């Protein structure tokens, strides 16, 4: 059924539930797994007069280095979780991108047959809404998306 599962994670507790679910499904199906984490570009804020503030190169470089370090830690933990479950997994860090766009593109380019990701764990009225990145993936994915709460 599903031969290649793309599992997204941001290292959060909620994303961990999606990771565990995706790995369990992959083990049961004997599916190939790619685990993806995405880090966004340094945020630039526009002033009310329409002028943008440009970060000094040092600040941007430091931000990118911290994002890379964080992503490596997230993917190391994810690979260890896969190893504990006996699932072989490739890991992928996509820097400087919007998460939903990178996830959809990775699913396309790697010929994935399923995307597994978590939604935000919210209560009350917020529980009716999916996380914005999850909603974007659902709207644009070329393959089925399994959303784990």
PDB file of C-alpha atoms in Angstrom:
ATOM      1  CA  UNK A   1       0.000   0.000   0.000  1.00  0.00           C
ATOM      2  CA  UNK A   2       2.452   2.678   1.173  1.00  0.00           C
ATOM      3  CA  UNK A   3       5.965   2.021  -0.029  1.00  0.00           C
ATOM      4  CA  UNK A   4       7.727   5.247   0.996  1.00  0.00           C
ATOM      5  CA  UNK A   5       6.564   7.300   3.976  1.00  0.00           C
ATOM      6  CA  UNK A   6       7.711  10.872   4.504  1.00  0.00           C
ATOM      7  CA  UNK A   7       7.535  11.738   8.205  1.00  0.00           C
ATOM      8  CA  UNK A   8       7.889  15.381   9.219  1.00  0.00           C
ATOM      9  CA  UNK A   9       9.069  16.508  12.623  1.00  0.00           C
ATOM     10  CA  UNK A  10      10.024  19.734  14.329  1.00  0.00           C
ATOM     11  CA  UNK A  11      11.245  17.996  17.464  1.00  0.00           C
ATOM     12  CA  UNK A  12       8.201  18.929  19.549  1.00  0.00           C
ATOM     13  CA  UNK A  13       6.304  16.495  21.756  1.00  0.00           C
ATOM     14  CA  UNK A  14       3.319  16.604  19.401  1.00  0.00           C
ATOM     15  CA  UNK A  15       5.547  15.918  16.384  1.00  0.00           C
ATOM     16  CA  UNK A  16       7.035  12.994  18.316  1.00  0.00           C
ATOM     17  CA  UNK A  17       3.617  11.338  18.303  1.00  0.00           C
ATOM     18  CA  UNK A  18       3.499  11.679  14.522  1.00  0.00           C
ATOM     19  CA  UNK A  19       7.025  10.298  14.240  1.00  0.00           C
ATOM     20  CA  UNK A  20       6.206   7.272  16.396  1.00  0.00           C
ATOM     21  CA  UNK A  21       3.006   6.599  14.474  1.00  0.00           C
ATOM     22  CA  UNK A  22       4.730   6.903  11.095  1.00  0.00           C
ATOM     23  CA  UNK A  23       7.579   4.608  12.153  1.00  0.00           C
ATOM     24  CA  UNK A  24       5.148   2.026  13.527  1.00  0.00           C
ATOM     25  CA  UNK A  25       3.209   2.079  10.257  1.00  0.00           C
ATOM     26  CA  UNK A  26       6.413   1.800   8.208  1.00  0.00           C
ATOM     27  CA  UNK A  27       7.583  -1.183  10.263  1.00  0.00           C
ATOM     28  CA  UNK A  28       4.234  -2.931   9.816  1.00  0.00           C
ATOM     29  CA  UNK A  29       4.226  -2.320   6.049  1.00  0.00           C
ATOM     30  CA  UNK A  30       7.944  -2.751   5.433  1.00  0.00           C
ATOM     31  CA  UNK A  31       7.950   0.732   3.913  1.00  0.00           C
ATOM     32  CA  UNK A  32      10.929   2.944   3.210  1.00  0.00           C
ATOM     33  CA  UNK A  33      11.094   6.052   5.443  1.00  0.00           C
ATOM     34  CA  UNK A  34      12.414   9.565   5.008  1.00  0.00           C
ATOM     35  CA  UNK A  35      12.265  11.838   8.053  1.00  0.00           C
ATOM     36  CA  UNK A  36      12.257  15.552   7.261  1.00  0.00           C
ATOM     37  CA  UNK A  37      12.735  18.662   9.344  1.00  0.00           C
ATOM     38  CA  UNK A  38      12.588  22.147   7.891  1.00  0.00           C
ATOM     39  CA  UNK A  39      14.120  25.341   9.213  1.00  0.00           C
ATOM     40  CA  UNK A  40      12.897  28.688   8.036  1.00  0.00           C
ATOM     41  CA  UNK A  41      15.007  31.569   6.768  1.00  0.00           C
ATOM     42  CA  UNK A  42      15.955  34.426   9.073  1.00  0.00           C
ATOM     43  CA  UNK A  43      12.802  36.528   9.542  1.00  0.00           C
ATOM     44  CA  UNK A  44      12.805  40.014   8.113  1.00  0.00           C
ATOM     45  CA  UNK A  45      10.260  42.486   9.404  1.00  0.00           C
ATOM     46  CA  UNK A  46       8.933  45.287   7.240  1.00  0.00           C
ATOM     47  CA  UNK A  47       8.545  48.727   8.790  1.00  0.00           C
ATOM     48  CA  UNK A  48       5.202  50.505   8.551  1.00  0.00           C
ATOM     49  CA  UNK A  49       6.680  52.937   6.022  1.00  0.00           C
ATOM     50  CA  UNK A  50       7.420  50.027   3.707  1.00  0.00           C
ATOM     51  CA  UNK A  51      11.132  49.844   4.363  1.00  0.00           C
ATOM     52  CA  UNK A  52      12.606  46.507   5.399  1.00  0.00           C
ATOM     53  CA  UNK A  53      15.196  45.997   8.095  1.00  0.00           C
ATOM     54  CA  UNK A  54      18.106  43.954   6.841  1.00  0.00           C
ATOM     55  CA  UNK A  55      19.934  41.845   9.409  1.00  0.00           C
ATOM     56  CA  UNK A  56      23.689  42.164   9.686  1.00  0.00           C
ATOM     57  CA  UNK A  57      25.510  39.249   8.037  1.00  0.00           C
ATOM     58  CA  UNK A  58      26.828  38.064  11.424  1.00  0.00           C
ATOM     59  CA  UNK A  59      23.315  37.786  12.869  1.00  0.00           C
ATOM     60  CA  UNK A  60      22.035  35.902   9.827  1.00  0.00           C
ATOM     61  CA  UNK A  61      25.031  33.538   9.894  1.00  0.00           C
ATOM     62  CA  UNK A  62      24.592  32.863  13.614  1.00  0.00           C
ATOM     63  CA  UNK A  63      20.888  32.179  13.092  1.00  0.00           C
ATOM     64  CA  UNK A  64      21.602  29.708  10.286  1.00  0.00           C
ATOM     65  CA  UNK A  65      24.250  27.927  12.381  1.00  0.00           C
ATOM     66  CA  UNK A  66      21.826  27.550  15.308  1.00  0.00           C
ATOM     67  CA  UNK A  67      19.055  26.322  13.024  1.00  0.00           C
ATOM     68  CA  UNK A  68      21.397  23.750  11.476  1.00  0.00           C
ATOM     69  CA  UNK A  69      22.539  22.575  14.908  1.00  0.00           C
ATOM     70  CA  UNK A  70      18.938  22.275  16.100  1.00  0.00           C
ATOM     71  CA  UNK A  71      17.928  20.367  12.959  1.00  0.00           C
ATOM     72  CA  UNK A  72      20.846  17.954  13.373  1.00  0.00           C
ATOM     73  CA  UNK A  73      19.712  17.240  16.951  1.00  0.00           C
ATOM     74  CA  UNK A  74      16.105  16.688  15.867  1.00  0.00           C
ATOM     75  CA  UNK A  75      17.159  14.311  13.094  1.00  0.00           C
ATOM     76  CA  UNK A  76      19.619  12.462  15.355  1.00  0.00           C
ATOM     77  CA  UNK A  77      16.808  11.801  17.852  1.00  0.00           C
ATOM     78  CA  UNK A  78      14.467  10.759  15.030  1.00  0.00           C
ATOM     79  CA  UNK A  79      17.039   8.359  13.567  1.00  0.00           C
ATOM     80  CA  UNK A  80      17.575   6.843  17.023  1.00  0.00           C
ATOM     81  CA  UNK A  81      13.813   6.351  17.392  1.00  0.00           C
ATOM     82  CA  UNK A  82      13.754   4.612  13.996  1.00  0.00           C
ATOM     83  CA  UNK A  83      16.708   2.417  14.973  1.00  0.00           C
ATOM     84  CA  UNK A  84      14.966   1.399  18.221  1.00  0.00           C
ATOM     85  CA  UNK A  85      11.944   0.310  16.163  1.00  0.00           C
ATOM     86  CA  UNK A  86      14.065  -1.527  13.621  1.00  0.00           C
ATOM     87  CA  UNK A  87      13.154   0.844  10.792  1.00  0.00           C
ATOM     88  CA  UNK A  88      15.780   2.051   8.348  1.00  0.00           C
ATOM     89  CA  UNK A  89      15.305   5.767   7.800  1.00  0.00           C
ATOM     90  CA  UNK A  90      16.941   8.441   5.697  1.00  0.00           C
ATOM     91  CA  UNK A  91      16.953  11.908   7.264  1.00  0.00           C
ATOM     92  CA  UNK A  92      16.603  15.221   5.471  1.00  0.00           C
ATOM     93  CA  UNK A  93      17.102  18.807   6.633  1.00  0.00           C
ATOM     94  CA  UNK A  94      15.729  21.515   4.356  1.00  0.00           C
ATOM     95  CA  UNK A  95      17.056  24.920   5.457  1.00  0.00           C
ATOM     96  CA  UNK A  96      15.661  28.325   4.595  1.00  0.00           C
ATOM     97  CA  UNK A  97      12.224  27.140   3.490  1.00  0.00           C
ATOM     98  CA  UNK A  98       8.615  27.286   4.517  1.00  0.00           C
ATOM     99  CA  UNK A  99       7.830  23.916   6.140  1.00  0.00           C
ATOM    100  CA  UNK A 100       4.701  23.073   4.133  1.00  0.00           C
ATOM    101  CA  UNK A 101       6.346  23.869   0.802  1.00  0.00           C
ATOM    102  CA  UNK A 102       9.447  21.832   1.646  1.00  0.00           C
ATOM    103  CA  UNK A 103       7.399  18.852   2.837  1.00  0.00           C
ATOM    104  CA  UNK A 104       5.247  18.794  -0.314  1.00  0.00           C
ATOM    105  CA  UNK A 105       8.311  19.189  -2.561  1.00  0.00           C
ATOM    106  CA  UNK A 106      10.158  16.401  -0.738  1.00  0.00           C
ATOM    107  CA  UNK A 107       7.160  14.098  -1.149  1.00  0.00           C
ATOM    108  CA  UNK A 108       7.102  14.834  -4.887  1.00  0.00           C
ATOM    109  CA  UNK A 109      10.833  14.629  -5.543  1.00  0.00           C
ATOM    110  CA  UNK A 110      11.373  11.478  -3.479  1.00  0.00           C
ATOM    111  CA  UNK A 111       8.327   9.669  -4.865  1.00  0.00           C
ATOM    112  CA  UNK A 112       6.703   9.233  -1.442  1.00  0.00           C
ATOM    113  CA  UNK A 113       3.359   7.484  -1.231  1.00  0.00           C
ATOM    114  CA  UNK A 114       2.295   8.944   2.152  1.00  0.00           C
ATOM    115  CA  UNK A 115       3.098  11.944   4.321  1.00  0.00           C
ATOM    116  CA  UNK A 116       2.771  11.422   8.062  1.00  0.00           C
ATOM    117  CA  UNK A 117       2.757  14.495  10.288  1.00  0.00           C
ATOM    118  CA  UNK A 118       1.220  15.786  13.470  1.00  0.00           C
ATOM    119  CA  UNK A 119      -1.244  18.586  13.994  1.00  0.00           C
ATOM    120  CA  UNK A 120      -1.057  20.994  16.849  1.00  0.00           C
ATOM    121  CA  UNK A 121      -2.302  19.631  20.167  1.00  0.00           C
ATOM    122  CA  UNK A 122      -4.854  22.273  21.077  1.00  0.00           C
ATOM    123  CA  UNK A 123      -7.883  22.458  23.335  1.00  0.00           C
ATOM    124  CA  UNK A 124     -11.160  24.332  23.171  1.00  0.00           C
ATOM    125  CA  UNK A 125     -12.018  26.246  20.013  1.00  0.00           C
ATOM    126  CA  UNK A 126      -8.446  25.888  18.758  1.00  0.00           C
ATOM    127  CA  UNK A 127      -8.895  22.129  18.450  1.00  0.00           C
ATOM    128  CA  UNK A 128     -11.148  22.721  15.451  1.00  0.00           C
ATOM    129  CA  UNK A 129      -8.241  24.198  13.530  1.00  0.00           C
ATOM    130  CA  UNK A 130      -5.226  22.323  12.244  1.00  0.00           C
ATOM    131  CA  UNK A 131      -1.807  23.877  12.449  1.00  0.00           C
ATOM    132  CA  UNK A 132      -1.236  26.202   9.526  1.00  0.00           C
ATOM    133  CA  UNK A 133       1.617  24.114   8.079  1.00  0.00           C
ATOM    134  CA  UNK A 134      -0.451  20.925   8.351  1.00  0.00           C
ATOM    135  CA  UNK A 135      -3.377  22.612   6.602  1.00  0.00           C
ATOM    136  CA  UNK A 136      -1.063  23.784   3.802  1.00  0.00           C
ATOM    137  CA  UNK A 137       0.341  20.294   3.312  1.00  0.00           C
ATOM    138  CA  UNK A 138      -3.181  18.852   3.200  1.00  0.00           C
ATOM    139  CA  UNK A 139      -4.186  21.425   0.599  1.00  0.00           C
ATOM    140  CA  UNK A 140      -1.221  20.886  -1.725  1.00  0.00           C
ATOM    141  CA  UNK A 141       0.018  17.332  -1.205  1.00  0.00           C
ATOM    142  CA  UNK A 142       0.162  15.059  -4.242  1.00  0.00           C
ATOM    143  CA  UNK A 143      -0.208  12.009  -1.940  1.00  0.00           C
ATOM    144  CA  UNK A 144      -2.370  11.038   1.051  1.00  0.00           C
ATOM    145  CA  UNK A 145      -1.535  12.774   4.350  1.00  0.00           C
ATOM    146  CA  UNK A 146      -1.918  11.042   7.703  1.00  0.00           C
ATOM    147  CA  UNK A 147      -2.400  13.640  10.458  1.00  0.00           C
ATOM    148  CA  UNK A 148      -1.656  12.394  13.965  1.00  0.00           C
ATOM    149  CA  UNK A 149      -2.912  14.109  17.130  1.00  0.00           C
TER     150      UNK A 149
END
